[in-house]
Short mmCIF file of C-alpha atoms (C1' of nucleotides) in Angstrom, two decimals:
data_model
loop_
_atom_site.label_atom_id
_atom_site.label_comp_id
_atom_site.label_asym_id
_atom_site.label_seq_id
_atom_site.Cartn_x
_atom_site.Cartn_y
_atom_site.Cartn_z
CA MET Q 1 56.59 -75.00 -42.59
CA ALA Q 2 57.51 -71.56 -43.41
CA ARG Q 3 60.94 -70.93 -44.52
CA PRO Q 4 63.26 -70.38 -41.53
CA THR Q 5 65.05 -67.15 -41.35
CA PRO Q 6 68.68 -67.19 -40.22
CA LEU Q 7 69.31 -66.56 -36.72
CA SER Q 8 71.97 -63.85 -36.37
CA GLY Q 9 74.99 -64.82 -34.38
CA PHE Q 10 74.68 -68.48 -34.76
CA PRO Q 11 76.88 -69.04 -37.82
CA GLU Q 12 76.44 -71.97 -40.19
CA TRP Q 13 78.86 -72.55 -43.06
CA LEU Q 14 78.09 -74.17 -46.40
CA PRO Q 15 79.90 -77.45 -46.95
CA ASP Q 16 83.04 -75.87 -48.60
CA GLY Q 17 83.19 -73.42 -45.60
CA ARG Q 18 83.10 -76.36 -43.16
CA VAL Q 19 85.99 -77.90 -45.09
CA VAL Q 20 87.95 -74.81 -44.31
CA GLU Q 21 86.80 -74.73 -40.64
CA GLN Q 22 87.82 -78.36 -40.15
CA HIS Q 23 91.25 -77.80 -41.74
CA VAL Q 24 91.82 -75.01 -39.23
CA LEU Q 25 90.68 -77.04 -36.36
CA GLU Q 26 92.80 -79.94 -37.32
CA ALA Q 27 95.93 -77.73 -37.90
CA LEU Q 28 95.42 -76.18 -34.47
CA ARG Q 29 94.94 -79.51 -32.73
CA ARG Q 30 98.18 -80.88 -34.33
CA THR Q 31 100.24 -78.00 -33.04
CA PHE Q 32 98.79 -78.20 -29.56
CA GLU Q 33 99.55 -81.92 -29.49
CA LEU Q 34 102.96 -81.49 -30.82
CA HIS Q 35 103.57 -79.23 -27.82
CA GLY Q 36 102.34 -81.76 -25.41
CA PHE Q 37 98.92 -80.33 -24.59
CA ALA Q 38 96.34 -83.03 -23.67
CA GLY Q 39 92.85 -82.73 -25.14
CA ILE Q 40 89.82 -82.49 -22.97
CA GLU Q 41 86.16 -81.72 -23.43
CA THR Q 42 83.94 -80.45 -20.83
CA ARG Q 43 80.11 -80.36 -20.55
CA ALA Q 44 78.38 -77.48 -22.08
CA VAL Q 45 76.71 -76.30 -18.93
CA GLU Q 46 77.97 -75.08 -15.59
CA PRO Q 47 76.18 -73.87 -12.47
CA LEU Q 48 75.01 -70.36 -13.01
CA ASP Q 49 76.70 -69.03 -9.88
CA GLN Q 50 80.04 -70.41 -11.03
CA LEU Q 51 79.64 -68.82 -14.47
CA LEU Q 52 78.94 -65.37 -12.92
CA ARG Q 53 81.64 -65.49 -10.43
CA LYS Q 54 84.73 -64.83 -12.48
CA GLY Q 55 84.50 -61.80 -14.80
CA GLU Q 56 81.25 -60.57 -13.24
CA THR Q 57 81.34 -57.71 -15.66
CA SER Q 58 77.75 -58.31 -17.16
CA LYS Q 59 78.54 -61.49 -18.87
CA GLU Q 60 75.64 -62.39 -20.96
CA VAL Q 61 74.94 -66.02 -20.04
CA TYR Q 62 72.37 -68.15 -21.73
CA VAL Q 63 70.32 -69.89 -18.95
CA LEU Q 64 69.04 -73.37 -19.43
CA ARG Q 65 65.48 -74.05 -18.62
CA ARG Q 66 63.42 -77.10 -18.85
CA LEU Q 67 60.30 -76.70 -21.13
CA GLN Q 68 58.20 -78.69 -18.72
CA ALA Q 69 58.97 -76.59 -15.72
CA ASP Q 70 55.96 -74.25 -15.79
CA GLU Q 71 55.22 -71.32 -13.61
CA GLY Q 72 53.53 -73.53 -11.00
CA ASP Q 73 56.83 -75.39 -10.38
CA ALA Q 74 59.26 -74.28 -7.67
CA THR Q 75 62.20 -72.47 -8.99
CA PRO Q 76 65.41 -74.51 -9.13
CA ASP Q 77 66.70 -72.54 -6.24
CA ASP Q 78 63.67 -73.40 -4.14
CA ARG Q 79 64.29 -77.06 -4.77
CA GLY Q 80 67.84 -76.67 -3.90
CA GLU Q 81 69.00 -77.30 -7.51
CA LYS Q 82 71.53 -75.41 -9.32
CA GLN Q 83 70.61 -73.14 -12.08
CA LEU Q 84 72.52 -74.00 -15.19
CA GLY Q 85 73.92 -71.76 -17.96
CA LEU Q 86 75.83 -72.43 -21.12
CA HIS Q 87 79.48 -71.69 -20.64
CA PHE Q 88 80.61 -68.41 -22.30
CA ASP Q 89 84.42 -69.42 -22.39
CA LEU Q 90 86.46 -72.45 -21.78
CA THR Q 91 88.52 -71.03 -18.83
CA VAL Q 92 85.75 -71.12 -16.11
CA PRO Q 93 84.78 -74.75 -17.01
CA PHE Q 94 88.42 -75.63 -17.08
CA ALA Q 95 89.00 -74.13 -13.63
CA ARG Q 96 86.10 -76.25 -12.38
CA TYR Q 97 87.41 -79.31 -13.97
CA VAL Q 98 90.78 -78.77 -12.51
CA LEU Q 99 89.36 -78.53 -8.98
CA GLU Q 100 87.19 -81.59 -9.57
CA ASN Q 101 89.98 -83.70 -10.75
CA ALA Q 102 93.01 -82.19 -8.94
CA GLY Q 103 93.77 -85.48 -7.31
CA ARG Q 104 93.98 -87.27 -10.59
CA LEU Q 105 95.83 -84.74 -12.73
CA ALA Q 106 99.56 -84.23 -12.86
CA PHE Q 107 100.80 -80.67 -12.53
CA PRO Q 108 101.77 -78.61 -14.24
CA PHE Q 109 98.87 -79.66 -16.37
CA LYS Q 110 98.83 -78.68 -19.97
CA ARG Q 111 95.55 -79.00 -21.75
CA TYR Q 112 93.83 -78.00 -25.04
CA GLN Q 113 90.10 -77.66 -25.49
CA ILE Q 114 88.25 -76.88 -28.66
CA GLN Q 115 84.50 -76.32 -28.14
CA LYS Q 116 81.74 -74.06 -28.71
CA VAL Q 117 80.83 -71.30 -26.30
CA TRP Q 118 77.73 -69.07 -26.05
CA ARG Q 119 77.38 -65.45 -25.23
CA GLY Q 120 74.10 -63.43 -25.42
CA GLU Q 121 75.61 -60.50 -27.15
CA ARG Q 122 74.36 -58.35 -30.01
CA PRO Q 123 76.03 -59.97 -32.99
CA GLN Q 124 78.00 -58.26 -35.63
CA GLU Q 125 80.75 -59.27 -38.25
CA GLY Q 126 83.04 -61.48 -36.45
CA ARG Q 127 80.92 -61.43 -33.15
CA PHE Q 128 78.79 -64.36 -32.55
CA ARG Q 129 76.44 -65.69 -29.94
CA GLU Q 130 77.60 -69.27 -30.63
CA PHE Q 131 81.19 -69.78 -31.64
CA VAL Q 132 84.18 -72.13 -31.32
CA GLN Q 133 87.04 -71.33 -29.29
CA ALA Q 134 90.48 -73.28 -29.26
CA ASP Q 135 91.99 -72.83 -25.91
CA ILE Q 136 95.30 -73.86 -24.48
CA ASP Q 137 96.20 -73.50 -20.82
CA VAL Q 138 99.00 -74.59 -18.48
CA VAL Q 139 97.89 -74.75 -14.78
CA GLY Q 140 100.17 -75.39 -11.85
CA ALA Q 141 99.55 -76.55 -8.23
CA GLY Q 142 100.49 -73.72 -5.95
CA GLU Q 143 103.16 -72.36 -8.41
CA LEU Q 144 103.51 -71.81 -12.02
CA PRO Q 145 106.90 -70.98 -13.41
CA TYR Q 146 107.15 -67.80 -15.36
CA HIS Q 147 108.46 -69.31 -18.49
CA TYR Q 148 105.12 -70.70 -19.34
CA GLU Q 149 104.01 -67.00 -19.94
CA VAL Q 150 106.69 -66.79 -22.59
CA GLU Q 151 105.92 -70.31 -24.15
CA LEU Q 152 102.26 -70.20 -24.54
CA PRO Q 153 101.95 -67.28 -26.85
CA LEU Q 154 104.75 -68.87 -28.98
CA VAL Q 155 102.77 -71.92 -29.13
CA MET Q 156 99.92 -69.99 -30.53
CA ALA Q 157 102.20 -68.18 -32.96
CA GLU Q 158 103.19 -71.50 -34.24
CA ALA Q 159 99.66 -72.78 -34.48
CA LEU Q 160 98.50 -69.70 -36.38
CA GLY Q 161 101.61 -69.73 -38.39
CA SER Q 162 100.87 -73.31 -39.62
CA LEU Q 163 97.81 -71.77 -41.42
CA ARG Q 164 99.84 -69.35 -43.43
CA ALA Q 165 100.14 -72.23 -46.09
CA ILE Q 166 96.32 -71.95 -46.65
CA GLY Q 167 96.31 -68.10 -46.98
CA VAL Q 168 95.82 -67.02 -43.45
CA PRO Q 169 97.47 -63.61 -43.03
CA GLU Q 170 100.43 -62.99 -40.84
CA VAL Q 171 99.53 -62.60 -37.18
CA ARG Q 172 100.85 -60.06 -34.60
CA ILE Q 173 100.72 -61.02 -30.97
CA LEU Q 174 100.59 -57.91 -28.83
CA VAL Q 175 101.76 -58.38 -25.31
CA ASN Q 176 101.71 -56.37 -22.09
CA ASN Q 177 102.06 -57.15 -18.51
CA ARG Q 178 99.63 -56.13 -15.94
CA LYS Q 179 102.24 -55.55 -13.34
CA VAL Q 180 103.88 -53.00 -15.52
CA ALA Q 181 100.64 -51.04 -16.00
CA GLU Q 182 99.52 -51.29 -12.41
CA GLY Q 183 102.97 -50.49 -11.09
CA PHE Q 184 103.21 -47.46 -13.24
CA TYR Q 185 99.63 -46.06 -12.42
CA ARG Q 186 100.07 -46.71 -8.68
CA GLY Q 187 103.56 -44.96 -8.91
CA LEU Q 188 101.73 -42.08 -10.54
CA GLY Q 189 99.24 -42.09 -7.65
CA LEU Q 190 96.30 -43.42 -9.69
CA GLY Q 191 94.53 -46.03 -7.56
CA ASP Q 192 91.68 -47.11 -9.95
CA VAL Q 193 93.94 -49.18 -12.26
CA GLU Q 194 91.07 -50.91 -14.09
CA GLY Q 195 89.31 -47.64 -14.57
CA VAL Q 196 92.31 -46.07 -16.15
CA LEU Q 197 92.86 -49.02 -18.42
CA ARG Q 198 89.34 -48.95 -19.67
CA GLN Q 199 89.83 -45.43 -20.70
CA VAL Q 200 93.31 -45.96 -22.24
CA ASP Q 201 91.84 -48.88 -24.19
CA LYS Q 202 89.69 -46.40 -26.23
CA LEU Q 203 92.86 -44.79 -27.63
CA ASP Q 204 92.58 -46.33 -31.07
CA LYS Q 205 88.95 -45.32 -31.37
CA ILE Q 206 88.69 -41.81 -29.96
CA GLY Q 207 92.17 -40.51 -30.04
CA PRO Q 208 94.55 -39.36 -27.28
CA GLU Q 209 93.01 -35.99 -26.61
CA ALA Q 210 89.61 -37.56 -25.87
CA VAL Q 211 91.24 -40.21 -23.66
CA ALA Q 212 93.13 -37.48 -21.78
CA GLU Q 213 89.78 -35.69 -21.23
CA LEU Q 214 88.17 -38.78 -19.99
CA LEU Q 215 91.05 -39.74 -17.59
CA VAL Q 216 90.63 -36.30 -16.00
CA ALA Q 217 86.91 -36.33 -16.00
CA GLU Q 218 86.20 -39.94 -15.13
CA GLN Q 219 89.17 -41.11 -13.20
CA GLY Q 220 90.10 -37.85 -11.38
CA ALA Q 221 93.56 -37.76 -12.90
CA THR Q 222 95.48 -34.57 -13.17
CA PRO Q 223 96.33 -33.32 -16.62
CA GLU Q 224 99.94 -34.37 -15.83
CA GLN Q 225 98.97 -37.87 -14.74
CA ALA Q 226 96.81 -38.13 -17.91
CA LYS Q 227 99.80 -37.13 -20.10
CA ALA Q 228 101.87 -39.83 -18.42
CA CYS Q 229 99.29 -42.52 -19.06
CA LEU Q 230 99.29 -41.63 -22.72
CA GLU Q 231 103.04 -41.67 -22.89
CA LEU Q 232 103.06 -45.09 -21.52
CA ALA Q 233 100.43 -46.19 -23.81
CA ALA Q 234 102.28 -44.89 -26.79
CA ILE Q 235 105.27 -47.24 -26.20
CA SER Q 236 105.54 -50.27 -28.34
CA GLY Q 237 108.18 -52.40 -29.84
CA SER Q 238 109.57 -55.88 -30.42
CA ASP Q 239 112.93 -55.71 -28.47
CA ALA Q 240 114.02 -55.12 -24.96
CA SER Q 241 114.32 -51.28 -25.65
CA VAL Q 242 110.64 -50.87 -24.74
CA VAL Q 243 111.64 -51.91 -21.21
CA GLU Q 244 114.09 -49.16 -20.97
CA GLN Q 245 111.68 -46.63 -22.42
CA VAL Q 246 108.99 -47.59 -19.83
CA ARG Q 247 111.67 -47.32 -17.05
CA ALA Q 248 112.93 -43.92 -18.16
CA LEU Q 249 109.45 -42.56 -18.48
CA ALA Q 250 108.44 -43.83 -15.06
CA ALA Q 251 111.71 -42.33 -13.62
CA SER Q 252 110.79 -39.02 -15.19
CA TYR Q 253 107.60 -39.04 -13.24
CA ASP Q 254 109.22 -40.43 -10.07
CA ALA Q 255 106.78 -43.47 -10.52
CA VAL Q 256 109.21 -46.28 -10.46
CA THR Q 257 107.79 -49.00 -8.15
CA ASP Q 258 108.83 -52.65 -7.20
CA LEU Q 259 105.71 -53.91 -9.06
CA LEU Q 260 106.77 -51.96 -12.12
CA GLU Q 261 110.35 -53.58 -11.91
CA THR Q 262 108.87 -57.06 -11.59
CA GLY Q 263 106.54 -56.59 -14.46
CA LEU Q 264 109.35 -55.06 -16.56
CA ALA Q 265 111.59 -57.91 -15.93
CA GLU Q 266 108.93 -60.36 -17.02
CA LEU Q 267 108.10 -58.31 -20.15
CA ARG Q 268 111.75 -58.32 -20.94
CA ALA Q 269 112.05 -62.08 -20.79
CA LEU Q 270 109.03 -62.48 -22.95
CA VAL Q 271 110.11 -60.13 -25.60
CA GLU Q 272 113.58 -61.46 -25.78
CA ALA Q 273 112.60 -65.01 -26.12
CA ALA Q 274 110.05 -64.15 -28.67
CA ALA Q 275 112.50 -62.31 -30.76
CA ARG Q 276 114.65 -65.47 -30.96
CA ARG Q 277 112.02 -68.03 -31.44
CA ALA Q 278 109.41 -66.18 -33.51
CA PRO Q 279 111.00 -63.02 -34.85
CA GLY Q 280 108.53 -60.23 -35.68
CA VAL Q 281 105.49 -61.92 -34.34
CA VAL Q 282 105.32 -60.67 -30.73
CA VAL Q 283 105.22 -57.03 -30.04
CA ALA Q 284 105.18 -55.35 -26.63
CA ASP Q 285 102.29 -52.80 -26.72
CA LEU Q 286 101.86 -50.89 -23.47
CA LYS Q 287 98.33 -49.98 -24.26
CA ILE Q 288 97.00 -53.55 -24.41
CA ALA Q 289 94.63 -53.65 -21.45
CA ARG Q 290 91.64 -55.77 -22.11
CA GLY Q 291 90.39 -58.53 -19.96
CA LEU Q 292 92.55 -57.25 -17.15
CA ASP Q 293 89.93 -57.93 -14.55
CA TYR Q 294 91.36 -61.28 -13.54
CA TYR Q 295 94.60 -61.32 -15.24
CA THR Q 296 97.76 -60.74 -13.03
CA GLY Q 297 100.74 -60.93 -15.34
CA SER Q 298 101.20 -61.19 -18.97
CA VAL Q 299 98.39 -60.39 -21.23
CA TYR Q 300 97.97 -61.19 -24.88
CA GLU Q 301 95.95 -60.00 -27.77
CA THR Q 302 96.37 -61.17 -31.35
CA VAL Q 303 95.36 -59.43 -34.60
CA LEU Q 304 95.52 -60.52 -38.24
CA VAL Q 305 97.81 -58.14 -40.08
CA GLY Q 306 95.53 -56.21 -42.52
CA HIS Q 307 92.49 -57.05 -40.55
CA GLU Q 308 92.99 -55.22 -37.32
CA GLN Q 309 89.39 -53.93 -37.46
CA LEU Q 310 88.19 -57.45 -36.89
CA GLY Q 311 89.56 -57.24 -33.32
CA SER Q 312 91.57 -59.79 -31.42
CA ILE Q 313 91.41 -63.42 -32.84
CA CYS Q 314 93.42 -64.89 -29.93
CA SER Q 315 93.73 -63.50 -26.41
CA GLY Q 316 94.70 -64.59 -22.90
CA GLY Q 317 96.90 -64.04 -20.15
CA ARG Q 318 98.27 -65.12 -16.69
CA TYR Q 319 96.00 -65.39 -13.69
CA ASP Q 320 97.43 -66.17 -10.28
CA THR Q 321 94.20 -67.97 -9.09
CA LEU Q 322 92.68 -69.70 -12.06
CA ALA Q 323 91.12 -71.97 -9.44
CA SER Q 324 91.07 -72.30 -5.72
CA ASP Q 325 89.41 -74.74 -3.36
CA GLY Q 326 90.28 -72.81 -0.19
CA LYS Q 327 93.41 -74.81 0.62
CA ASN Q 328 95.14 -75.03 -2.71
CA THR Q 329 95.33 -72.40 -5.50
CA TYR Q 330 96.14 -73.30 -9.12
CA PRO Q 331 97.83 -70.41 -10.96
CA GLY Q 332 97.57 -70.60 -14.88
CA VAL Q 333 98.23 -69.06 -18.15
CA GLY Q 334 96.36 -69.60 -21.39
CA LEU Q 335 95.13 -68.23 -24.70
CA SER Q 336 92.11 -68.78 -26.72
CA ILE Q 337 91.61 -68.54 -30.49
CA GLY Q 338 88.35 -67.31 -31.74
CA VAL Q 339 88.18 -70.05 -34.41
CA SER Q 340 84.64 -68.73 -35.73
CA ARG Q 341 85.79 -65.29 -35.96
CA LEU Q 342 88.95 -66.28 -37.86
CA VAL Q 343 87.14 -68.65 -40.27
CA SER Q 344 84.37 -66.22 -40.85
CA ARG Q 345 86.88 -63.56 -41.97
CA LEU Q 346 88.81 -66.09 -44.04
CA LEU Q 347 85.62 -66.93 -45.91
CA SER Q 348 84.02 -63.53 -46.16
CA ALA Q 349 87.23 -61.75 -47.26
CA GLY Q 350 87.73 -64.60 -49.78
CA LEU Q 351 91.19 -65.33 -48.37
CA VAL Q 352 91.07 -69.05 -48.59
CA THR Q 353 88.93 -71.55 -50.56
CA ALA Q 354 88.23 -75.24 -50.46
CA THR Q 355 88.89 -77.12 -53.68
CA ARG Q 356 85.48 -78.69 -53.38
CA GLY Q 357 82.64 -78.87 -50.78
CA VAL Q 358 82.21 -82.69 -51.15
CA PRO Q 359 84.73 -85.39 -50.38
CA THR Q 360 83.92 -87.17 -53.62
CA ALA Q 361 86.86 -87.51 -55.80
CA VAL Q 362 85.17 -89.69 -58.49
CA LEU Q 363 81.64 -89.73 -59.70
CA VAL Q 364 80.85 -93.17 -61.27
CA ALA Q 365 78.31 -92.64 -64.23
CA VAL Q 366 75.33 -94.99 -64.55
CA THR Q 367 74.65 -96.23 -68.06
CA ASP Q 368 71.21 -97.50 -67.36
CA GLU Q 369 69.40 -98.53 -64.20
CA GLU Q 370 69.84 -102.33 -65.32
CA THR Q 371 73.71 -102.01 -65.02
CA ARG Q 372 73.77 -99.77 -61.96
CA GLU Q 373 75.34 -102.76 -60.10
CA ALA Q 374 78.35 -102.50 -62.39
CA SER Q 375 78.61 -98.80 -61.37
CA ASP Q 376 78.32 -99.64 -57.75
CA ALA Q 377 81.10 -102.31 -58.15
CA VAL Q 378 83.38 -99.66 -59.50
CA ALA Q 379 82.80 -97.30 -56.64
CA ALA Q 380 83.33 -100.12 -54.13
CA ALA Q 381 86.60 -100.95 -55.80
CA LEU Q 382 87.73 -97.38 -55.69
CA ARG Q 383 86.65 -96.88 -52.05
CA ALA Q 384 88.40 -100.04 -50.91
CA ARG Q 385 91.59 -98.49 -52.08
CA GLY Q 386 90.83 -95.19 -50.26
CA VAL Q 387 89.34 -93.26 -53.12
CA PRO Q 388 86.08 -91.44 -52.18
CA ALA Q 389 83.66 -92.23 -54.82
CA ASP Q 390 79.97 -91.64 -55.43
CA VAL Q 391 77.54 -93.09 -57.96
CA ALA Q 392 75.26 -91.04 -60.15
CA PRO Q 393 71.77 -90.66 -58.70
CA THR Q 394 70.04 -91.35 -61.99
CA ALA Q 395 70.91 -92.88 -65.35
CA ALA Q 396 70.39 -89.42 -67.01
CA LYS Q 397 72.23 -88.47 -70.17
CA PHE Q 398 75.95 -88.47 -69.54
CA GLY Q 399 75.89 -84.65 -70.03
CA LYS Q 400 73.79 -84.37 -66.98
CA GLN Q 401 75.82 -86.68 -64.95
CA ILE Q 402 78.91 -84.67 -65.73
CA LYS Q 403 77.02 -81.65 -64.77
CA TYR Q 404 76.15 -83.26 -61.44
CA ALA Q 405 79.90 -83.66 -60.79
CA ASP Q 406 80.69 -80.30 -61.94
CA ARG Q 407 78.18 -78.58 -59.72
CA ARG Q 408 79.82 -80.26 -56.74
CA GLY Q 409 83.47 -79.77 -57.72
CA ILE Q 410 84.03 -83.44 -58.31
CA PRO Q 411 87.06 -83.62 -60.63
CA PHE Q 412 86.52 -87.08 -62.12
CA VAL Q 413 83.70 -88.85 -63.89
CA TRP Q 414 84.01 -92.62 -64.41
CA PHE Q 415 82.23 -94.21 -67.47
CA PRO Q 416 81.81 -97.98 -67.13
CA GLY Q 417 82.33 -99.86 -70.40
CA GLU Q 418 84.60 -102.04 -72.42
CA PRO Q 419 86.96 -100.76 -71.27
CA ASP Q 420 86.10 -98.40 -68.41
CA GLN Q 421 87.05 -94.82 -69.05
CA VAL Q 422 87.70 -91.96 -66.58
CA LYS Q 423 87.43 -88.29 -67.45
CA ASP Q 424 89.04 -85.29 -65.83
CA ILE Q 425 86.31 -82.87 -66.31
CA ARG Q 426 88.43 -79.89 -65.72
CA SER Q 427 90.81 -80.63 -68.58
CA GLY Q 428 88.47 -82.91 -70.53
CA ASP Q 429 91.06 -85.52 -70.81
CA GLN Q 430 89.46 -88.99 -70.91
CA VAL Q 431 91.52 -92.25 -70.66
CA ASP Q 432 91.07 -95.91 -70.26
CA ALA Q 433 91.17 -97.07 -66.67
CA ASP Q 434 90.90 -99.97 -64.41
CA ALA Q 435 89.07 -99.49 -60.97
CA ALA Q 436 91.51 -102.03 -59.39
CA THR Q 437 94.57 -99.87 -60.04
CA TRP Q 438 93.63 -96.31 -61.07
CA ALA Q 439 94.01 -93.52 -58.66
CA PRO Q 440 93.61 -89.76 -58.91
CA PRO Q 441 96.53 -87.42 -58.36
CA ALA Q 442 97.27 -87.01 -54.70
CA ASP Q 443 96.09 -83.23 -54.79
CA ASP Q 444 92.65 -84.43 -55.95
CA LEU Q 445 92.10 -87.31 -53.65
CA TRP Q 446 90.50 -85.33 -50.75
CA PRO Q 447 89.28 -81.71 -50.69
CA ARG Q 448 92.09 -79.28 -49.86
CA VAL Q 449 92.13 -75.83 -48.46
CA VAL Q 450 94.20 -73.34 -50.52
CA PRO Q 451 94.88 -69.63 -50.75
CA ALA Q 452 92.07 -67.99 -52.75
CA GLY Q 453 93.16 -67.52 -56.41
CA GLU Q 454 95.10 -70.80 -56.63
"C1'" G Z 1 71.34 -52.68 -23.09
"C1'" U Z 2 71.65 -47.72 -26.51
"C1'" G Z 3 71.39 -45.38 -31.53
"C1'" G Z 4 71.08 -45.58 -37.07
"C1'" C Z 5 69.86 -48.30 -41.47
"C1'" U Z 6 67.27 -52.15 -44.06
"C1'" A Z 7 63.21 -56.09 -45.29
"C1'" U Z 8 60.46 -57.40 -53.13
"C1'" A Z 9 61.85 -64.57 -56.98
"C1'" G Z 10 66.41 -69.84 -54.63
"C1'" C Z 11 70.76 -65.64 -54.69
"C1'" U Z 12 71.99 -60.24 -55.74
"C1'" C Z 13 68.85 -56.38 -56.50
"C1'" A Z 14 65.57 -52.57 -59.69
"C1'" G Z 15 60.45 -50.91 -59.07
"C1'" U Z 16 59.52 -43.39 -61.23
"C1'" C Z 17 54.41 -39.09 -59.27
"C1'" G Z 18 50.43 -44.50 -54.92
"C1'" G Z 19 47.14 -47.69 -60.31
"C1'" U Z 20 47.29 -55.35 -57.94
"C1'" A Z 21 55.35 -56.81 -59.96
"C1'" G Z 22 60.81 -56.84 -63.16
"C1'" A Z 23 66.29 -57.81 -64.41
"C1'" G Z 24 70.79 -60.75 -63.92
"C1'" C Z 25 72.53 -65.18 -61.92
"C1'" G Z 26 70.70 -69.97 -60.58
"C1'" C Z 27 67.12 -73.98 -61.74
"C1'" C Z 28 64.07 -77.09 -65.52
"C1'" U Z 29 63.05 -78.49 -70.98
"C1'" G Z 30 64.63 -78.33 -76.07
"C1'" G Z 31 68.38 -77.44 -80.02
"C1'" U Z 32 67.45 -85.71 -82.67
"C1'" U Z 33 69.44 -91.13 -80.89
"C1'" G Z 34 74.53 -91.01 -74.00
"C1'" U Z 35 80.14 -86.41 -72.71
"C1'" G Z 36 78.93 -80.76 -69.09
"C1'" G Z 37 80.95 -75.50 -69.31
"C1'" U Z 38 79.71 -71.13 -74.45
"C1'" C Z 39 75.43 -69.75 -77.42
"C1'" C Z 40 70.07 -69.82 -78.99
"C1'" A Z 41 64.77 -70.64 -77.73
"C1'" G Z 42 61.11 -71.81 -74.20
"C1'" G Z 43 59.45 -72.67 -68.99
"C1'" A Z 44 58.87 -72.97 -63.67
"C1'" G Z 45 59.15 -69.72 -59.50
"C1'" G Z 46 56.76 -63.95 -55.64
"C1'" U Z 47 50.50 -63.42 -49.65
"C1'" C Z 48 56.26 -57.39 -51.95
"C1'" G Z 49 58.68 -59.89 -43.47
"C1'" C Z 50 54.14 -59.64 -40.27
"C1'" C Z 51 49.79 -56.76 -38.16
"C1'" G Z 52 46.87 -52.65 -38.51
"C1'" G Z 53 45.83 -47.52 -40.57
"C1'" U Z 54 45.13 -43.60 -44.57
"C1'" U Z 55 43.04 -44.11 -49.81
"C1'" C Z 56 38.56 -45.50 -55.03
"C1'" A Z 57 43.34 -47.89 -55.20
"C1'" A Z 58 49.45 -49.30 -51.12
"C1'" G Z 59 55.68 -52.97 -52.77
"C1'" C Z 60 55.44 -47.37 -52.38
"C1'" C Z 61 52.47 -43.13 -47.35
"C1'" C Z 62 51.53 -43.51 -41.59
"C1'" G Z 63 51.81 -46.51 -36.81
"C1'" G Z 64 53.22 -50.98 -34.64
"C1'" U Z 65 55.85 -55.50 -34.56
"C1'" U Z 66 59.44 -59.18 -35.92
"C1'" A Z 67 64.06 -60.15 -38.12
"C1'" G Z 68 68.66 -58.69 -40.37
"C1'" C Z 69 72.81 -55.29 -41.01
"C1'" C Z 70 76.02 -51.37 -38.89
"C1'" A Z 71 78.02 -48.35 -34.74
"C1'" C Z 72 78.45 -48.00 -29.36
"C1'" C Z 73 79.19 -51.21 -25.11
"C1'" C Z 74 82.02 -55.50 -24.52
"C1'" C Z 75 84.67 -59.21 -26.25
"C1'" A Z 76 87.21 -64.40 -29.49
#
RNA sequence: GUGGCUAUAGCUCAGUCGGUAGAGCGCCUGGUUGUGGUCCAGGAGGUCGCCGGUUCAAGCCCGGUUAGCCACCCCA
């Protein structure tokens, strides 16, 4: 078979990268559980019509097809079967799960879900077609108290903060409130809120002049309305003063609306709570607009400080109708971490490293094949006491056996003998040892993830 | 989906004016009788992405194709 070429957008890490990824996943799971989120996993596929319903904005969905189903067969639709697609986020499957199990769940329901998702997009650095998301949501039956919109981003701040120890950069959670943007634009007399937001979102890329031109050309705004939009987008800060700035700006354009006031009250509550509980992490930024198609309240976007170009690594928001069966609606709020995007940057930028790519802490050397059993016995004794041990593959010269360990980052090589000896191949120290009692230093027992350079 | 760039050894890459391939790293062996990393000597390893064209001759020029990278779009 010819050598396979890598498939772009379907990332695969080497063993030491996987160590990093698993550490990240483990840390996130722990924080989520500390905050009372229950873990679930949903199937990889959903009916295609369900997948396309939500953010119908040209979601690239991978469709599932049976190889045996050739052209002669009726299409699934003809047979009354549902076309299936791989899910492209965890929110849509969760909404379906909530409806399906509403009678057996207790609301408000807090859940986390860490799974792969698939999107048929053009890959780039940090943009994948298959990637892992770590998602937390709270969903209520009929109602969902506002304070969850404050708490969820703080849980994420804590989760990402727990990764600082391994060298993950500081994060900044940028927040906005859809009611503020919508109330302001409507107050100005601009009806196409989403259209305006889409243009404003380009600010960082094309600059204020170009955005103003687009607002006039594409959204039919007057130059004055465009100017007001840019002024709103320019407001940011981490305390309640941003609320006053927005209100003053709106007043100056005579654009204060009830919706705006509602949104400002919510934004104020979020910013004030965040300033107390996670100082410096949450920043109100009135130009945050993305994903607003179904968000109805707070929206969040998270960047790694110093890696803003990577884009958001954790986004989400409040939606009044996460799910609805016609009779009952289930409002929710949630955020999702792009684990693959985060991990790929950690690895490619050399921010974190694994101390080794194999679990093995001790390689037991084999003197000759006749005495391999003695080496096996040593390994068994070590494993019985929780020390990951491997036995050399061949009774090669000891130099080669040491090299085998060195190549893999295994810190200790064990030499059976009278008495046994164990060598720390980093320092070269070699001492007598007994497999029934010897243990490596705690730091060497399992692979660890540490900031690069340590 | 749109645009630009790239494709040569396991990896990173050179390859001039068209004349049937090189380096570094890695890998294997040895430097004498069981202890790696440095050093020295030797060695293995390539249908130059694929298909076609021009030419006496193509890694090099032309067309196509596939894949990868980057930007846009959008997003985690």
